[in-house]
Amino acid sequence: MSSGRLTSRGPDDAATGPAAQASPAAQASRGAHADEAARAGLPGRAVAVHLAIVLGYTAAGIAVTWPRVTYLAGRLPNTRDQASYVWDMWWVARQVTHAASPFTTHHIIAPVGAPLAYHALMPLIGVLMMPVTFTAGAAVSVNILSVLLPGLLCYAMYRAARLWLPVGGALASGALFGLSSMVTWRAWFHLNLAAGLLFLPITLEAAVRLRRDPGRGRAALLGLIIGLCLLVDSEGAILAVIVAAVVLVPWLAPRLGRRANAGRDTGPRKLRLALLGAGVALLAASPQVIAMVQQASALASKPATLAENYVSYGVALPQMFAPSPRVAAFGLHGLAAIFYHGVTTEGMPTFGITLTALALLGAIAAWRQRHARIWLLLWAAGALLALGPVLYLGTRPYAPLPIHGSVAHGHAMSALAPYTWFVRIPGMSGFREANRFTPLALIPAALLAGSAVSWLKARFAPALVLAAALAVLELGWSAEGPTGTMAAGLPAVDRAIAADHSGSLVVDVPLGFRSGAGSLGLGFQPEALVLATFDGHPRAVGKVSRLPPQTLRAVARHRFYADLMRVQKGQAAGAVDPAATAAARADARRMHVGWVLVWQPVTPQLARFLQQTGMRPDYRADGVSVYRATGP
């Protein structure tokens, strides 16, 4: 909650910037903050108010992401990302109970194994969800997170917005942020990104409070928040650092603000507080930081692949402000199609027309307030960064003032694009998806929209009904995607494997090894990773956000894997070469392959290869053909 003292700063404070003029919105804001300050002596009432807000946001999140809550009965979106999250939850819980590091594994991409420090592992979330994972299963943990995150994101944004806005405007800011299709799509499909976004408004609130009332406790808290964010999502931590820097750099700089740098808060003291926060962040995230340093080779992606990603993962300029495709759920398919006239590589990177209109109205209505001008500038800056290194006006890229070099690697990138220079910052070359900066721009846009709601409430309250109706058309996400859903377990398939306590390796066909910056083989069946959380056996397949090139090379050197990947594509392998067949069979024995699950039709070539390498048909269930090793 905001105190009266924290909201009494003058117009020269760049972090707060309230206008000296007593506009109705400003008067409403001061009155709301005064009411909240008065409630500080009634903690029970304050807790009840905030609990009611959280519950209200949670209910709204469930409504706009329906039917995701029904997946708690035992379903998951049928994607490898979702299966990977399920395995991640299980793996973190398993390693914690074994007092072992979760940042490396030989249970997927076995027996080579994989580093996980740069993977979407979410170790902090995995620890927090351990009670659910052990009692109800890792898939339930993933579904609960997906259901609850939109409401928590709303509440975190509401708290940040309350530093400037009255209750009504702050509630609107929270809803427009946490329930936006941009964010709820991530809660559906990219859970680690949605969880990382939760820390952005929390970081904003902590940084502003530190700036307004500097102290070691506040500095340590800000550092703790950023450190914990790194234990959830590394890209989210980068965005959180950017948020903190935007608030604190002008405060730290000796000549960027009279009032912000006046009084007892001298430059050296501010620097000491900043260093304290950085130290706490590193200490809190030290397990992951150490693992990341040790596994830095995972970032050694092919320059050509990175350059291609830089160009393809931007956002078309009109697309960023197009109507949310969510309107198709209400029959407005023509309006929804506008979004898809741009680059549609990942996510829903659009602010939507309702939020855009409200944000522009908020900027106009509060133009005399310094913080509104700053929010508008930050919204524009975040949007420019999300465009990527080229300008898309549709599906064709343009590179005004093009440059070529080692980063571009054959692609033209615009020297005018901020992202072109961002990926040249040491350590930032792995930030491949420019469109993931859109949530960073969503924060100031939501604050401006909240200002518009406050302004409308004070001057023309009936207009809020229209604004709310339009917002409902665009908020949320509920499409299950073209792949539909999958079961959160297949006991008939997995029962015999779970009963086998030999720790043998399970190979799934199609066989593939997936990574954000490099892959090998075909796309494997997502259920394979889900089943691994029930039977506990190492799996040949795996999906890891960052895989070192040497890992994929080591996998390809296994003769059994190499021949199987050829056979599954219809090519002959070892059919007429007894020596090659013997080598593949010997390799399977060395790897202790005990089971092969075939998720696709068994072709004659595949059946022959499995027989030649020591596998026999055992049973078939739920459309899966299960083979078992015949022994020496």
Short mmCIF file of N, CA and C in Angstrom, two decimals, residues 181-182 185-186 314-328 332-353 392-395 435 438 474 477:
data_model
loop_
_atom_site.label_atom_id
_atom_site.label_comp_id
_atom_site.label_asym_id
_atom_site.label_seq_id
_atom_site.Cartn_x
_atom_site.Cartn_y
_atom_site.Cartn_z
N SER A 181 -4.52 -10.16 -24.02
CA SER A 181 -4.24 -11.37 -24.79
C SER A 181 -2.74 -11.61 -24.90
N MET A 182 -1.95 -10.53 -24.90
CA MET A 182 -0.50 -10.65 -24.94
C MET A 182 0.02 -11.47 -23.77
N TRP A 185 -1.99 -15.25 -23.39
CA TRP A 185 -1.47 -16.24 -24.34
C TRP A 185 -0.22 -16.88 -23.77
N ARG A 186 0.64 -16.08 -23.15
CA ARG A 186 1.85 -16.63 -22.54
C ARG A 186 1.50 -17.55 -21.37
N GLY A 314 10.50 -10.33 -35.00
CA GLY A 314 10.04 -8.98 -34.72
C GLY A 314 8.52 -8.90 -34.80
N VAL A 315 8.01 -7.69 -34.81
CA VAL A 315 6.56 -7.46 -34.90
C VAL A 315 6.33 -6.43 -36.00
N ALA A 316 5.32 -6.64 -36.82
CA ALA A 316 4.96 -5.63 -37.80
C ALA A 316 4.35 -4.43 -37.08
N LEU A 317 4.69 -3.24 -37.53
CA LEU A 317 4.23 -2.03 -36.85
C LEU A 317 2.71 -1.95 -36.77
N PRO A 318 1.96 -2.16 -37.87
CA PRO A 318 0.49 -2.11 -37.72
C PRO A 318 -0.03 -3.23 -36.84
N GLN A 319 0.63 -4.39 -36.89
CA GLN A 319 0.20 -5.56 -36.12
C GLN A 319 0.23 -5.28 -34.62
N MET A 320 1.19 -4.47 -34.19
CA MET A 320 1.34 -4.20 -32.76
C MET A 320 0.12 -3.48 -32.18
N PHE A 321 -0.59 -2.75 -33.02
CA PHE A 321 -1.75 -1.99 -32.54
C PHE A 321 -3.05 -2.50 -33.17
N ALA A 322 -2.99 -3.69 -33.74
CA ALA A 322 -4.17 -4.29 -34.36
C ALA A 322 -5.13 -4.81 -33.29
N PRO A 323 -6.37 -5.06 -33.65
CA PRO A 323 -7.29 -5.71 -32.70
C PRO A 323 -6.73 -7.06 -32.27
N SER A 324 -6.96 -7.43 -31.05
CA SER A 324 -6.52 -8.74 -30.58
C SER A 324 -7.29 -9.83 -31.32
N PRO A 325 -6.62 -10.89 -31.75
CA PRO A 325 -7.33 -12.02 -32.38
C PRO A 325 -8.38 -12.63 -31.47
N ARG A 326 -8.34 -12.28 -30.20
CA ARG A 326 -9.32 -12.78 -29.24
C ARG A 326 -10.75 -12.42 -29.66
N VAL A 327 -10.93 -11.36 -30.45
CA VAL A 327 -12.28 -10.95 -30.84
C VAL A 327 -12.96 -12.00 -31.69
N ALA A 328 -12.17 -12.93 -32.24
CA ALA A 328 -12.78 -14.00 -33.03
C ALA A 328 -13.69 -14.87 -32.17
N LEU A 332 -16.18 -12.04 -34.43
CA LEU A 332 -15.61 -10.95 -35.24
C LEU A 332 -14.37 -11.45 -35.97
N HIS A 333 -14.54 -12.42 -36.84
CA HIS A 333 -13.40 -13.07 -37.49
C HIS A 333 -12.67 -12.12 -38.44
N GLY A 334 -13.39 -11.28 -39.14
CA GLY A 334 -12.74 -10.34 -40.04
C GLY A 334 -11.85 -9.37 -39.29
N LEU A 335 -12.31 -8.91 -38.14
CA LEU A 335 -11.50 -8.00 -37.33
C LEU A 335 -10.29 -8.73 -36.76
N ALA A 336 -10.48 -9.98 -36.37
CA ALA A 336 -9.37 -10.76 -35.82
C ALA A 336 -8.30 -11.02 -36.86
N ALA A 337 -8.68 -11.13 -38.11
CA ALA A 337 -7.73 -11.47 -39.16
C ALA A 337 -6.72 -10.36 -39.41
N ILE A 338 -7.02 -9.14 -39.00
CA ILE A 338 -6.10 -8.03 -39.23
C ILE A 338 -4.75 -8.31 -38.60
N PHE A 339 -4.75 -8.90 -37.40
CA PHE A 339 -3.49 -9.17 -36.71
C PHE A 339 -2.58 -10.06 -37.53
N TYR A 340 -3.15 -11.02 -38.23
CA TYR A 340 -2.35 -12.01 -38.95
C TYR A 340 -1.81 -11.50 -40.27
N HIS A 341 -1.99 -10.23 -40.57
CA HIS A 341 -1.39 -9.64 -41.76
C HIS A 341 0.05 -9.21 -41.50
N GLY A 342 0.55 -9.48 -40.32
CA GLY A 342 1.92 -9.16 -40.00
C GLY A 342 2.74 -10.42 -39.79
N VAL A 343 3.79 -10.32 -38.98
CA VAL A 343 4.66 -11.46 -38.68
C VAL A 343 4.03 -12.22 -37.51
N THR A 344 3.77 -13.49 -37.70
CA THR A 344 3.07 -14.25 -36.65
C THR A 344 3.94 -15.42 -36.18
N THR A 345 5.18 -15.13 -35.85
CA THR A 345 6.10 -16.20 -35.46
C THR A 345 5.84 -16.71 -34.06
N GLU A 346 5.39 -15.86 -33.15
CA GLU A 346 5.25 -16.29 -31.76
C GLU A 346 4.33 -15.34 -31.01
N GLY A 347 3.44 -15.90 -30.22
CA GLY A 347 2.68 -15.12 -29.26
C GLY A 347 1.65 -14.19 -29.88
N MET A 348 1.16 -13.29 -29.05
CA MET A 348 0.17 -12.29 -29.43
C MET A 348 0.73 -10.90 -29.11
N PRO A 349 1.74 -10.45 -29.84
CA PRO A 349 2.39 -9.17 -29.51
C PRO A 349 1.60 -7.96 -30.00
N THR A 350 0.37 -7.83 -29.53
CA THR A 350 -0.45 -6.67 -29.88
C THR A 350 -1.04 -6.06 -28.62
N PHE A 351 -1.10 -4.74 -28.60
CA PHE A 351 -1.71 -4.04 -27.47
C PHE A 351 -3.23 -4.05 -27.59
N GLY A 352 -3.74 -4.23 -28.79
CA GLY A 352 -5.18 -4.18 -29.00
C GLY A 352 -5.65 -2.75 -29.16
N ILE A 353 -6.77 -2.59 -29.83
CA ILE A 353 -7.25 -1.24 -30.12
C ILE A 353 -7.83 -0.56 -28.87
N TYR A 392 8.80 -4.15 -40.30
CA TYR A 392 7.75 -4.87 -41.03
C TYR A 392 6.52 -3.98 -41.08
N LEU A 393 6.05 -3.70 -42.30
CA LEU A 393 4.77 -3.02 -42.46
C LEU A 393 3.68 -4.01 -42.83
N GLY A 394 4.09 -5.20 -43.12
CA GLY A 394 3.20 -6.32 -43.41
C GLY A 394 3.98 -7.57 -43.12
N THR A 395 4.25 -8.34 -44.16
CA THR A 395 5.08 -9.53 -44.00
C THR A 395 6.46 -9.36 -44.63
N ASN A 435 10.09 -9.61 -30.26
CA ASN A 435 8.69 -9.38 -29.87
C ASN A 435 8.44 -9.61 -28.39
N THR A 438 7.47 -6.61 -26.08
CA THR A 438 6.16 -5.95 -26.05
C THR A 438 5.58 -5.86 -24.64
N GLU A 474 -11.49 -8.01 -26.18
CA GLU A 474 -10.09 -8.27 -26.51
C GLU A 474 -9.29 -8.93 -25.39
N TRP A 477 -7.41 -15.15 -23.45
CA TRP A 477 -7.08 -16.08 -24.52
C TRP A 477 -7.65 -17.43 -24.15
#
